[in-house]
Amino acid sequence: MTPGARTQAAIELLDAVIDAARGGGAAADTLIARYFATRRYAGSKDRRAVRDLVYAAIRRAGEVPASGRSAMLAVAAEDAAVAATFDGSTHAPAPIAAGEDAATGGIMPAWLAEALAASGIDADAQAALIDRAPLDIRVNRLRSDPAALAARLGGTPIVGLPDALRLPTGTNLDALDGEAEVQDAGSQIVSLAVQAVPGQRIVDLCAGGGGKTLALAAAMRNDGQILATDVDRGRLSRLMPRAERAGVGIVATRLLDPRRELEALADWQGQADAVLIDAPCSGTGTWRRNPEARWRLTPARLAAFTAQQRHVLDVGAALVRPGGGLVYVTCSLLDVEGADQVAAFLAAHPDWRAEPLDLPAGSLRGQGVRLDPARDATDGFFVARLIRPC
């Protein structure tokens, strides 16, 4: 592909990303993968270059751009090499017209900036939310050894996480085959709050594709029982193949019906040593990986997430045995999804208590701990551990 063709491809992809953001469609990564699946002529360098252009444009525009072209014009305004590709040649975008509007720059929509500021995330910390994320992995000790993988891949250890490595961007992970899982250091840190040990019975209530489920299984040394549940069939279906590759044999999955979860979990009520709730949320802590997500969030969607969070907290609480732990996690930096939710739960359940957490990163926020990209070099998370009375 010529440089102009790469820019035009980025414009086409940005149009698709913008439409998806407005209509609740697929994520940018998925759209990029689909785009190149039908364009086999594009080599790996072409795909990487186009992807970089797309994400540069997404990160630069805090509000949803009018079009893919306007988003790329904003990049061109700051990069002469990109501007030069608007030359009207074959497969390249048309020349830039005098006075043609470019997308407005910014970090995020104003209402979100205000909400984050009210949650203690200042302007500098907000800017860090759309930086490029590092490549972190969790080494699976059932299959490999951190030192051996570090020597092979060139990774560096992460303080406080003996099974974690931070790898150079672009490291080829295709040959790992269960030796490690791509998992942000923050995700690994909040998993420690479960305090999983061999022999326990644990429920991962919102398991999704199972990244934290597999981290718990490794901490349990593949000894005990983990029930991984979700209401999303597609995401949950990816867990068991991953578990098999990782050599994990203590996980079972169960698909739940929304609002009828406890009917399907009657055999687990009051039985779990620990319940992990990685709650559905706004994802403000993961914008480094999904920067277009800030275009999708609205006050109405945020309100819907907080209602879901209250519901899953009640479901999870019913599963915890007396003296057991309920670990609440969101990949959000908004207090309304983190500290405020825990405060409301404790007010409604005065016999429960929050247990102080000793984690290798993060700072106290309400009755829990918050990690943020600016301070901790991780994705953003809030985590709290709540103890049911005996």
Short mmCIF file of N, CA and C in Angstrom, two decimals, residues 60 65-66 69-75 77 99-105:
data_model
loop_
_atom_site.label_atom_id
_atom_site.label_comp_id
_atom_site.label_asym_id
_atom_site.label_seq_id
_atom_site.Cartn_x
_atom_site.Cartn_y
_atom_site.Cartn_z
N ARG A 60 -6.86 11.57 19.61
CA ARG A 60 -6.79 13.03 19.53
C ARG A 60 -8.15 13.69 19.70
N PRO A 65 -15.98 12.60 16.22
CA PRO A 65 -15.77 13.43 15.04
C PRO A 65 -16.95 13.36 14.08
N ALA A 66 -17.06 14.35 13.22
CA ALA A 66 -18.13 14.35 12.22
C ALA A 66 -17.94 13.23 11.21
N ARG A 69 -12.78 11.41 7.73
CA ARG A 69 -11.90 12.38 7.09
C ARG A 69 -11.57 13.54 8.04
N SER A 70 -12.58 14.04 8.73
CA SER A 70 -12.31 15.15 9.66
C SER A 70 -11.39 14.71 10.77
N ALA A 71 -11.53 13.46 11.23
CA ALA A 71 -10.64 12.94 12.26
C ALA A 71 -9.21 12.85 11.76
N MET A 72 -9.02 12.41 10.52
CA MET A 72 -7.68 12.29 9.97
C MET A 72 -7.09 13.65 9.60
N LEU A 73 -7.93 14.59 9.24
CA LEU A 73 -7.44 15.94 8.97
C LEU A 73 -6.82 16.55 10.23
N ALA A 74 -7.39 16.21 11.39
CA ALA A 74 -6.82 16.71 12.64
C ALA A 74 -5.42 16.15 12.87
N VAL A 75 -5.21 14.90 12.50
CA VAL A 75 -3.87 14.31 12.59
C VAL A 75 -2.94 14.99 11.59
N ALA A 77 -3.04 17.95 10.48
CA ALA A 77 -2.71 19.31 10.90
C ALA A 77 -1.48 19.34 11.78
N GLY A 99 -9.96 25.84 4.29
CA GLY A 99 -11.03 25.99 5.28
C GLY A 99 -11.76 24.73 5.63
N GLU A 100 -11.28 23.57 5.15
CA GLU A 100 -11.96 22.30 5.46
C GLU A 100 -11.84 22.00 6.95
N ASP A 101 -12.96 21.63 7.56
CA ASP A 101 -13.00 21.44 9.01
C ASP A 101 -12.33 20.14 9.43
N ALA A 102 -11.51 20.24 10.46
CA ALA A 102 -10.91 19.07 11.10
C ALA A 102 -11.58 18.84 12.44
N ALA A 103 -11.53 17.61 12.91
CA ALA A 103 -12.15 17.28 14.21
C ALA A 103 -11.48 18.07 15.33
N THR A 104 -12.27 18.46 16.30
CA THR A 104 -11.76 19.20 17.45
C THR A 104 -10.99 18.27 18.37
N GLY A 105 -9.87 18.74 18.85
CA GLY A 105 -9.07 17.93 19.75
C GLY A 105 -9.64 17.93 21.16
#
